[in-house]
């Protein structure tokens, strides 16, 4: 068709000859045209007009459905309320100011890192003040020193009941108790002090095998040593053993290396110092006493002669003392598998627990008081959550009373 032909009149479609209704859903109907048109109209045009009309009217009916509208609105709300999608809608000038805030946040993270470095210096300072008390603790445990009456005096929660019971006792009973006390064994120090802590704490008892127990009974002390000033942040766990039949070492060590600086690739993930690697030590086992390996026997058959020979082979064995042969953190872009990452994370957690809880509060883990406190704290959190849920339910009931139609 030429441009000049645009001025000519287009043929007019004849009027619809018949209208039929087709029920869709509910009480509403969509009217659809019959195909009875006058001659001269192309079939394709008729079909296109029919489909367009059907689609438009069907869309109108769907959009009148409240459930469909609610679902669409919910979808739109979820998209519009996403923080990242909201940021994308902001003007460039506002985005520029947000980038400036992020620059400030990175600087805050570096200041926070300096704060934790000074905290580490304070830990080192106060560790020196704690150490004389810990040294005396070791003397009482090993029996190298005996506490005085003043040092051994402790006011228990049942002190009043004990005093009342003591007033009721007569001299004969007291004499009898004195005689029994004279016959009571008086072991040296506090036997199996640290081994008992290992048994009481689930995190540690899971690592201890039956064949580890006789060795751990020789453990006399555990110390924490902090890195020197000016050195990279780290701490060392020292396990002091008395002379035993298993190894010649008097001290086994585990060094935990720490990092207290924001990651260049992800500075906003910084939340304080974190353990990034650890080193163990070599245990000088006496012959036949290494519990970290076990010997197995295996038969081999010669392919040609058919003869059979028996060989012995050492394979790794589960033991707490594998704690001193840790996995190394990945380096040079290498990545650990999922199991290795879990093992390394567990190792870091145990080292942190020794440093923060076991060593400073050893006597309370020996008696179990610290463990009871931890359990009570966890139960309190759960109870508080249940109570809050109950409050929410109560609020719903109140609303139902005010608005009974809801």
Tab-separated table of C-alpha atoms in Angstrom:
chain	number	residue	atom	x	y	z
A	1	UNK	CA	0.000	0.000	0.000
A	2	UNK	CA	1.296	3.483	-0.871
A	3	UNK	CA	1.272	6.455	1.456
A	4	UNK	CA	-1.312	8.209	-0.724
A	5	UNK	CA	-3.740	5.362	-0.137
A	6	UNK	CA	-3.933	6.126	3.600
A	7	UNK	CA	-6.611	8.710	2.935
A	8	UNK	CA	-9.019	6.143	1.506
A	9	UNK	CA	-11.731	4.688	3.730
A	10	UNK	CA	-11.127	1.274	5.259
A	11	UNK	CA	-13.918	-1.249	4.919
A	12	UNK	CA	-16.128	-1.315	7.952
A	13	UNK	CA	-16.771	-4.518	9.839
A	14	UNK	CA	-20.408	-5.506	9.813
A	15	UNK	CA	-22.319	-5.630	13.063
A	16	UNK	CA	-22.269	-8.837	15.106
A	17	UNK	CA	-25.107	-11.067	14.137
A	18	UNK	CA	-25.328	-13.118	17.320
A	19	UNK	CA	-24.076	-12.868	20.905
A	20	UNK	CA	-23.620	-15.932	23.083
A	21	UNK	CA	-22.585	-16.133	26.756
A	22	UNK	CA	-20.109	-18.621	28.169
A	23	UNK	CA	-20.079	-19.202	31.938
A	24	UNK	CA	-16.601	-19.093	33.533
A	25	UNK	CA	-16.842	-19.120	37.341
A	26	UNK	CA	-19.348	-17.868	39.914
A	27	UNK	CA	-22.351	-15.890	38.742
A	28	UNK	CA	-20.535	-13.798	36.147
A	29	UNK	CA	-20.417	-14.501	32.418
A	30	UNK	CA	-18.118	-13.324	29.701
A	31	UNK	CA	-19.801	-12.423	26.491
A	32	UNK	CA	-18.204	-13.791	23.349
A	33	UNK	CA	-19.057	-13.039	19.746
A	34	UNK	CA	-20.304	-15.627	17.335
A	35	UNK	CA	-18.406	-16.204	14.147
A	36	UNK	CA	-21.358	-15.085	12.006
A	37	UNK	CA	-19.840	-12.123	10.201
A	38	UNK	CA	-20.543	-10.768	6.775
A	39	UNK	CA	-18.534	-11.961	3.875
A	40	UNK	CA	-15.338	-10.164	3.000
A	41	UNK	CA	-13.670	-10.172	6.418
A	42	UNK	CA	-10.431	-12.248	6.527
A	43	UNK	CA	-10.666	-15.303	8.840
A	44	UNK	CA	-7.356	-14.372	10.559
A	45	UNK	CA	-8.746	-10.979	11.545
A	46	UNK	CA	-11.849	-12.592	12.930
A	47	UNK	CA	-9.818	-15.027	15.041
A	48	UNK	CA	-7.480	-12.289	16.311
A	49	UNK	CA	-10.366	-10.066	17.320
A	50	UNK	CA	-12.056	-12.942	19.066
A	51	UNK	CA	-8.902	-13.921	21.031
A	52	UNK	CA	-8.160	-10.340	22.030
A	53	UNK	CA	-11.674	-9.892	23.327
A	54	UNK	CA	-11.570	-13.178	25.243
A	55	UNK	CA	-8.194	-12.383	26.827
A	56	UNK	CA	-9.156	-8.886	27.898
A	57	UNK	CA	-12.423	-9.926	29.469
A	58	UNK	CA	-10.875	-12.955	31.185
A	59	UNK	CA	-8.147	-10.710	32.644
A	60	UNK	CA	-10.810	-8.320	33.929
A	61	UNK	CA	-12.615	-11.145	35.689
A	62	UNK	CA	-9.385	-12.539	37.253
A	63	UNK	CA	-8.407	-9.112	38.560
A	64	UNK	CA	-11.781	-8.888	40.297
A	65	UNK	CA	-10.949	-11.996	42.369
A	66	UNK	CA	-9.905	-10.824	45.905
A	67	UNK	CA	-7.659	-13.826	46.519
A	68	UNK	CA	-5.690	-13.217	43.343
A	69	UNK	CA	-5.295	-9.529	44.150
A	70	UNK	CA	-4.098	-10.326	47.691
A	71	UNK	CA	-1.515	-12.787	46.389
A	72	UNK	CA	-0.202	-10.259	43.864
A	73	UNK	CA	-0.032	-7.530	46.503
A	74	UNK	CA	1.904	-9.802	48.872
A	75	UNK	CA	4.375	-10.605	46.115
A	76	UNK	CA	4.841	-6.938	45.295
A	77	UNK	CA	5.295	-6.048	48.963
A	78	UNK	CA	7.999	-8.685	49.443
A	79	UNK	CA	9.897	-7.380	46.446
A	80	UNK	CA	9.535	-3.722	47.315
A	81	UNK	CA	10.633	-4.249	50.944
A	82	UNK	CA	13.950	-5.947	50.061
A	83	UNK	CA	16.752	-3.622	51.219
A	84	UNK	CA	18.862	-4.137	48.108
A	85	UNK	CA	15.921	-3.435	45.788
A	86	UNK	CA	15.140	-0.309	47.759
A	87	UNK	CA	18.722	0.937	47.450
A	88	UNK	CA	18.586	0.421	43.687
A	89	UNK	CA	15.645	2.817	43.442
A	90	UNK	CA	17.480	5.686	45.145
A	91	UNK	CA	18.922	8.598	43.149
A	92	UNK	CA	22.622	8.566	42.291
A	93	UNK	CA	23.307	11.440	44.682
A	94	UNK	CA	21.898	9.439	47.603
A	95	UNK	CA	23.867	6.322	46.595
A	96	UNK	CA	27.012	8.437	46.566
A	97	UNK	CA	26.384	9.488	50.189
A	98	UNK	CA	25.747	5.852	51.174
A	99	UNK	CA	29.142	4.921	49.736
A	100	UNK	CA	30.672	7.635	51.909
A	101	UNK	CA	29.012	6.062	54.981
A	102	UNK	CA	30.555	2.718	54.071
A	103	UNK	CA	33.980	4.361	53.941
A	104	UNK	CA	33.371	5.645	57.472
A	105	UNK	CA	32.275	2.175	58.579
A	106	UNK	CA	35.538	0.658	57.337
A	107	UNK	CA	37.482	3.231	59.357
A	108	UNK	CA	35.389	2.306	62.411
A	109	UNK	CA	36.318	-1.344	61.908
A	110	UNK	CA	40.031	-0.468	61.929
A	111	UNK	CA	39.604	1.533	65.137
A	112	UNK	CA	37.758	-1.440	66.655
A	113	UNK	CA	40.707	-3.663	65.710
A	114	UNK	CA	43.039	-1.321	67.633
A	115	UNK	CA	40.692	-1.546	70.596
A	116	UNK	CA	40.993	-5.345	70.673
A	117	UNK	CA	44.768	-5.114	70.420
A	118	UNK	CA	44.763	-3.030	73.600
A	119	UNK	CA	42.393	-5.538	75.205
A	120	UNK	CA	44.962	-8.228	74.431
A	121	UNK	CA	47.625	-6.094	76.135
A	122	UNK	CA	45.358	-5.834	79.191
A	123	UNK	CA	44.853	-9.602	79.187
A	124	UNK	CA	48.612	-10.050	79.226
A	125	UNK	CA	48.949	-7.559	82.089
A	126	UNK	CA	46.291	-9.190	84.266
A	127	UNK	CA	47.480	-12.707	83.429
A	128	UNK	CA	50.652	-11.804	85.317
A	129	UNK	CA	48.504	-10.814	88.326
A	130	UNK	CA	46.509	-14.056	88.201
A	131	UNK	CA	49.556	-16.291	87.878
A	132	UNK	CA	50.642	-16.286	91.575
A	133	UNK	CA	47.129	-17.457	92.500
A	134	UNK	CA	47.226	-20.156	89.826
A	135	UNK	CA	50.661	-21.269	91.059
A	136	UNK	CA	49.265	-21.682	94.565
A	137	UNK	CA	46.305	-23.547	93.096
A	138	UNK	CA	48.735	-26.015	91.535
A	139	UNK	CA	50.537	-26.505	94.827
A	140	UNK	CA	47.283	-27.370	96.593
A	141	UNK	CA	46.272	-29.751	93.775
A	142	UNK	CA	49.589	-31.588	93.658
A	143	UNK	CA	50.019	-31.609	97.442
A	144	UNK	CA	53.243	-29.627	97.356
A	145	UNK	CA	51.627	-27.230	99.832
A	146	UNK	CA	48.847	-27.513	102.421
A	147	UNK	CA	46.339	-24.663	102.841
A	148	UNK	CA	46.092	-22.976	106.206
A	149	UNK	CA	42.880	-23.000	108.221
A	150	UNK	CA	42.150	-19.468	107.055
A	151	UNK	CA	42.767	-20.410	103.415
A	152	UNK	CA	40.539	-23.493	103.620
A	153	UNK	CA	37.629	-21.743	105.338
A	154	UNK	CA	34.559	-21.511	103.110
A	155	UNK	CA	31.012	-20.460	103.953
A	156	UNK	CA	28.611	-22.827	102.235
A	157	UNK	CA	24.930	-22.195	101.554
A	158	UNK	CA	24.012	-24.833	104.185
A	159	UNK	CA	26.200	-23.282	106.868
A	160	UNK	CA	23.297	-22.519	109.266
A	161	UNK	CA	21.916	-26.053	108.965
A	162	UNK	CA	25.361	-27.508	109.588
A	163	UNK	CA	25.791	-25.324	112.670
A	164	UNK	CA	22.412	-26.386	114.088
A	165	UNK	CA	23.207	-30.040	113.504
A	166	UNK	CA	26.569	-29.567	115.197
A	167	UNK	CA	24.933	-28.100	118.327
A	168	UNK	CA	22.716	-31.156	118.676
A	169	UNK	CA	25.601	-33.606	118.572
A	170	UNK	CA	27.008	-34.613	121.967
A	171	UNK	CA	30.603	-35.107	122.956
A	172	UNK	CA	30.447	-38.858	122.445
A	173	UNK	CA	29.495	-38.477	118.813
A	174	UNK	CA	32.206	-35.866	118.324
A	175	UNK	CA	34.767	-38.207	119.818
A	176	UNK	CA	33.552	-40.976	117.545
A	177	UNK	CA	33.938	-38.743	114.503
A	178	UNK	CA	37.433	-37.767	115.560
A	179	UNK	CA	38.353	-41.415	115.811
A	180	UNK	CA	36.886	-42.103	112.360
A	181	UNK	CA	38.725	-39.120	110.910
A	182	UNK	CA	41.986	-40.492	112.229
A	183	UNK	CA	41.368	-43.690	110.260
A	184	UNK	CA	40.166	-41.876	107.082
A	185	UNK	CA	42.758	-41.928	104.274
A	186	UNK	CA	44.426	-38.625	103.537
A	187	UNK	CA	45.621	-38.662	99.927
A	188	UNK	CA	48.146	-36.163	98.681
A	189	UNK	CA	46.661	-32.988	97.217
A	190	UNK	CA	43.469	-33.356	95.158
A	191	UNK	CA	43.728	-36.600	93.170
A	192	UNK	CA	42.733	-36.583	89.495
A	193	UNK	CA	41.741	-32.911	89.613
A	194	UNK	CA	42.159	-32.084	85.916
A	195	UNK	CA	41.048	-35.524	84.768
A	196	UNK	CA	37.777	-35.019	86.664
A	197	UNK	CA	37.256	-31.738	84.797
A	198	UNK	CA	37.730	-33.575	81.508
A	199	UNK	CA	35.033	-36.056	82.548
A	200	UNK	CA	32.637	-33.324	83.730
A	201	UNK	CA	32.769	-31.172	80.591
A	202	UNK	CA	30.994	-32.735	77.627
A	203	UNK	CA	33.113	-30.908	75.070
A	204	UNK	CA	36.239	-32.551	76.509
A	205	UNK	CA	34.862	-35.936	77.551
A	206	UNK	CA	33.857	-36.603	73.943
A	207	UNK	CA	37.538	-36.477	72.975
A	208	UNK	CA	38.778	-38.787	75.716
A	209	UNK	CA	39.080	-42.511	74.999
A	210	UNK	CA	39.351	-45.168	77.675
A	211	UNK	CA	43.061	-45.641	76.994
A	212	UNK	CA	43.605	-41.847	77.410
A	213	UNK	CA	42.364	-41.854	80.991
A	214	UNK	CA	45.459	-43.309	82.738
A	215	UNK	CA	47.582	-40.656	81.007
A	216	UNK	CA	45.333	-37.733	81.901
A	217	UNK	CA	45.480	-38.749	85.555
A	218	UNK	CA	49.097	-37.523	85.453
A	219	UNK	CA	48.028	-34.017	84.316
A	220	UNK	CA	48.994	-31.526	87.038
A	221	UNK	CA	48.260	-28.105	85.544
A	222	UNK	CA	47.042	-26.199	82.491
A	223	UNK	CA	48.332	-22.692	81.821
A	224	UNK	CA	47.587	-19.948	79.294
A	225	UNK	CA	50.458	-17.830	77.982
A	226	UNK	CA	49.805	-14.717	75.890
A	227	UNK	CA	52.059	-13.476	73.098
A	228	UNK	CA	54.717	-10.918	73.990
A	229	UNK	CA	54.258	-7.199	73.203
A	230	UNK	CA	54.986	-6.405	69.583
A	231	UNK	CA	54.473	-10.030	68.506
A	232	UNK	CA	51.531	-11.271	66.404
A	233	UNK	CA	48.461	-11.893	68.549
A	234	UNK	CA	48.358	-15.476	69.866
A	235	UNK	CA	48.106	-17.598	73.001
A	236	UNK	CA	49.622	-20.902	74.102
A	237	UNK	CA	48.004	-23.655	76.145
A	238	UNK	CA	50.524	-25.524	78.321
A	239	UNK	CA	49.609	-28.957	79.684
A	240	UNK	CA	51.984	-29.897	82.544
A	241	UNK	CA	52.395	-33.612	83.326
A	242	UNK	CA	54.202	-35.388	86.100
A	243	UNK	CA	56.634	-38.165	85.230
A	244	UNK	CA	54.741	-41.080	83.656
A	245	UNK	CA	55.141	-44.308	81.693
A	246	UNK	CA	53.750	-42.934	78.433
A	247	UNK	CA	55.951	-40.069	77.194
A	248	UNK	CA	59.027	-38.158	78.265
A	249	UNK	CA	57.600	-34.643	77.775
A	250	UNK	CA	56.886	-32.701	80.949
A	251	UNK	CA	54.905	-30.064	79.026
A	252	UNK	CA	52.720	-30.409	75.913
A	253	UNK	CA	51.831	-27.175	74.097
A	254	UNK	CA	49.216	-25.943	71.648
A	255	UNK	CA	49.630	-22.494	70.048
A	256	UNK	CA	46.632	-20.614	68.667
A	257	UNK	CA	47.335	-17.825	66.191
A	258	UNK	CA	44.857	-14.962	66.063
A	259	UNK	CA	43.971	-12.115	63.738
A	260	UNK	CA	42.480	-8.811	64.797
A	261	UNK	CA	42.089	-6.772	61.650
A	262	UNK	CA	39.298	-6.339	59.108
A	263	UNK	CA	39.442	-8.523	56.025
A	264	UNK	CA	40.274	-6.413	52.983
A	265	UNK	CA	37.777	-8.319	50.850
A	266	UNK	CA	34.989	-8.160	53.460
A	267	UNK	CA	35.762	-5.509	56.112
A	268	UNK	CA	32.183	-5.422	57.430
A	269	UNK	CA	32.441	-9.024	58.676
A	270	UNK	CA	34.925	-8.011	61.403
A	271	UNK	CA	33.606	-8.790	64.892
A	272	UNK	CA	36.828	-8.886	66.891
A	273	UNK	CA	39.838	-11.205	67.144
A	274	UNK	CA	39.452	-14.667	65.666
A	275	UNK	CA	41.605	-17.787	65.727
A	276	UNK	CA	42.972	-18.417	62.254
A	277	UNK	CA	45.473	-21.247	62.753
A	278	UNK	CA	47.088	-23.446	65.377
A	279	UNK	CA	50.268	-25.459	65.930
A	280	UNK	CA	50.753	-28.474	68.144
A	281	UNK	CA	53.893	-30.169	69.411
A	282	UNK	CA	55.731	-33.464	69.071
A	283	UNK	CA	54.961	-36.011	71.777
A	284	UNK	CA	57.958	-38.193	72.626
A	285	UNK	CA	56.122	-41.439	73.231
A	286	UNK	CA	57.827	-44.267	75.013
A	287	UNK	CA	58.079	-47.539	73.118
A	288	UNK	CA	54.696	-49.187	72.654
A	289	UNK	CA	52.811	-46.417	74.523
A	290	UNK	CA	51.627	-44.223	71.638
A	291	UNK	CA	47.821	-44.181	71.940
A	292	UNK	CA	47.338	-42.053	68.802
A	293	UNK	CA	48.138	-45.025	66.554
A	294	UNK	CA	47.192	-48.675	66.569
A	295	UNK	CA	48.921	-51.644	65.006
A	296	UNK	CA	46.984	-53.946	62.708
A	297	UNK	CA	48.034	-57.204	61.083
A	298	UNK	CA	47.371	-57.873	57.420
A	299	UNK	CA	47.921	-61.019	55.345
A	300	UNK	CA	49.428	-60.778	51.846
A	301	UNK	CA	49.498	-63.568	49.260
A	302	UNK	CA	52.305	-63.789	46.703
A	303	UNK	CA	50.873	-63.812	43.166
A	304	UNK	CA	53.435	-66.196	41.724
A	305	UNK	CA	54.346	-68.620	44.495
A	306	UNK	CA	51.042	-68.442	46.361
A	307	UNK	CA	52.755	-68.070	49.704
A	308	UNK	CA	51.133	-65.992	52.442
A	309	UNK	CA	52.890	-63.574	54.748
A	310	UNK	CA	51.648	-61.441	57.629
A	311	UNK	CA	52.668	-57.786	57.872
A	312	UNK	CA	52.001	-55.252	60.610
A	313	UNK	CA	50.905	-51.705	59.887
A	314	UNK	CA	50.251	-48.633	62.054
A	315	UNK	CA	47.092	-46.619	61.407
A	316	UNK	CA	45.694	-43.501	63.160
A	317	UNK	CA	43.709	-44.076	66.335
A	318	UNK	CA	41.120	-41.837	68.047
A	319	UNK	CA	42.640	-40.146	71.087
A	320	UNK	CA	42.549	-36.863	72.985
A	321	UNK	CA	46.266	-36.551	72.290
A	322	UNK	CA	45.557	-35.982	68.600
A	323	UNK	CA	44.702	-32.516	69.953
A	324	UNK	CA	48.448	-31.810	69.738
A	325	UNK	CA	48.619	-32.735	66.025
A	326	UNK	CA	46.018	-30.376	64.543
A	327	UNK	CA	45.045	-29.799	60.939
A	328	UNK	CA	46.610	-26.776	59.324
A	329	UNK	CA	44.402	-23.984	58.065
A	330	UNK	CA	44.292	-23.679	54.293
A	331	UNK	CA	46.775	-21.369	52.640
A	332	UNK	CA	47.941	-20.263	49.193
A	333	UNK	CA	44.386	-20.309	47.892
A	334	UNK	CA	43.812	-23.952	48.825
A	335	UNK	CA	40.509	-24.886	50.405
A	336	UNK	CA	39.705	-27.578	52.969
A	337	UNK	CA	36.897	-30.051	52.518
A	338	UNK	CA	33.776	-29.744	54.657
A	339	UNK	CA	34.858	-32.345	57.240
A	340	UNK	CA	38.283	-30.726	57.666
A	341	UNK	CA	36.737	-27.284	58.111
A	342	UNK	CA	34.414	-28.663	60.799
A	343	UNK	CA	37.331	-30.365	62.592
A	344	UNK	CA	39.390	-27.176	62.521
A	345	UNK	CA	36.476	-25.040	63.758
A	346	UNK	CA	35.897	-27.495	66.637
A	347	UNK	CA	39.585	-27.321	67.522
A	348	UNK	CA	39.442	-23.519	67.664
A	349	UNK	CA	36.348	-23.684	69.865
A	350	UNK	CA	38.020	-26.074	72.316
A	351	UNK	CA	41.136	-23.904	72.535
A	352	UNK	CA	39.024	-20.831	73.221
A	353	UNK	CA	37.061	-22.727	75.884
A	354	UNK	CA	40.250	-23.746	77.700
A	355	UNK	CA	41.457	-20.160	77.674
A	356	UNK	CA	38.237	-18.397	78.656
A	357	UNK	CA	36.530	-20.902	80.961
A	358	UNK	CA	38.471	-23.970	82.070
A	359	UNK	CA	41.743	-22.414	83.188
A	360	UNK	CA	40.305	-19.330	84.967
A	361	UNK	CA	37.495	-21.282	86.739
A	362	UNK	CA	38.987	-24.747	87.121
A	363	UNK	CA	37.698	-25.484	90.639
A	364	UNK	CA	34.098	-24.729	89.604
A	365	UNK	CA	34.322	-27.180	86.701
A	366	UNK	CA	35.839	-29.734	89.100
A	367	UNK	CA	32.893	-29.412	91.511
A	368	UNK	CA	30.376	-29.069	88.664
A	369	UNK	CA	29.086	-25.674	89.817
A	370	UNK	CA	30.151	-23.933	86.618
A	371	UNK	CA	28.414	-26.607	84.552
A	372	UNK	CA	25.190	-26.179	86.541
A	373	UNK	CA	25.388	-22.415	86.020
A	374	UNK	CA	25.755	-22.902	82.265
A	375	UNK	CA	22.769	-25.284	82.189
A	376	UNK	CA	20.596	-22.930	84.223
A	377	UNK	CA	21.446	-20.034	81.942
A	378	UNK	CA	20.400	-22.001	78.864
A	379	UNK	CA	17.152	-23.110	80.518
A	380	UNK	CA	16.425	-19.500	81.474
A	381	UNK	CA	16.727	-18.402	77.875
A	382	UNK	CA	14.276	-21.089	76.745
A	383	UNK	CA	11.852	-20.222	79.550
A	384	UNK	CA	11.949	-16.560	78.617
A	385	UNK	CA	11.169	-17.414	75.004
A	386	UNK	CA	8.202	-19.540	76.033
A	387	UNK	CA	6.921	-16.755	78.268
A	388	UNK	CA	7.121	-14.262	75.415
A	389	UNK	CA	5.222	-16.634	73.154
A	390	UNK	CA	2.532	-16.915	75.837
A	391	UNK	CA	2.238	-13.125	75.980
A	392	UNK	CA	1.758	-12.957	72.236
A	393	UNK	CA	-1.001	-15.544	72.401
A	394	UNK	CA	-2.697	-13.534	75.149
A	395	UNK	CA	-2.606	-10.421	72.983
A	396	UNK	CA	-4.266	-12.304	70.142
A	397	UNK	CA	-7.053	-13.428	72.473
A	398	UNK	CA	-7.623	-9.859	73.677
A	399	UNK	CA	-7.898	-8.662	70.088
A	400	UNK	CA	-10.429	-11.376	69.349
A	401	UNK	CA	-12.600	-10.174	72.238
A	402	UNK	CA	-12.503	-6.577	71.049
A	403	UNK	CA	-13.158	-7.449	67.412
A	404	UNK	CA	-15.311	-10.611	67.501
A	405	UNK	CA	-15.951	-10.455	63.744
A	406	UNK	CA	-12.254	-10.814	62.904
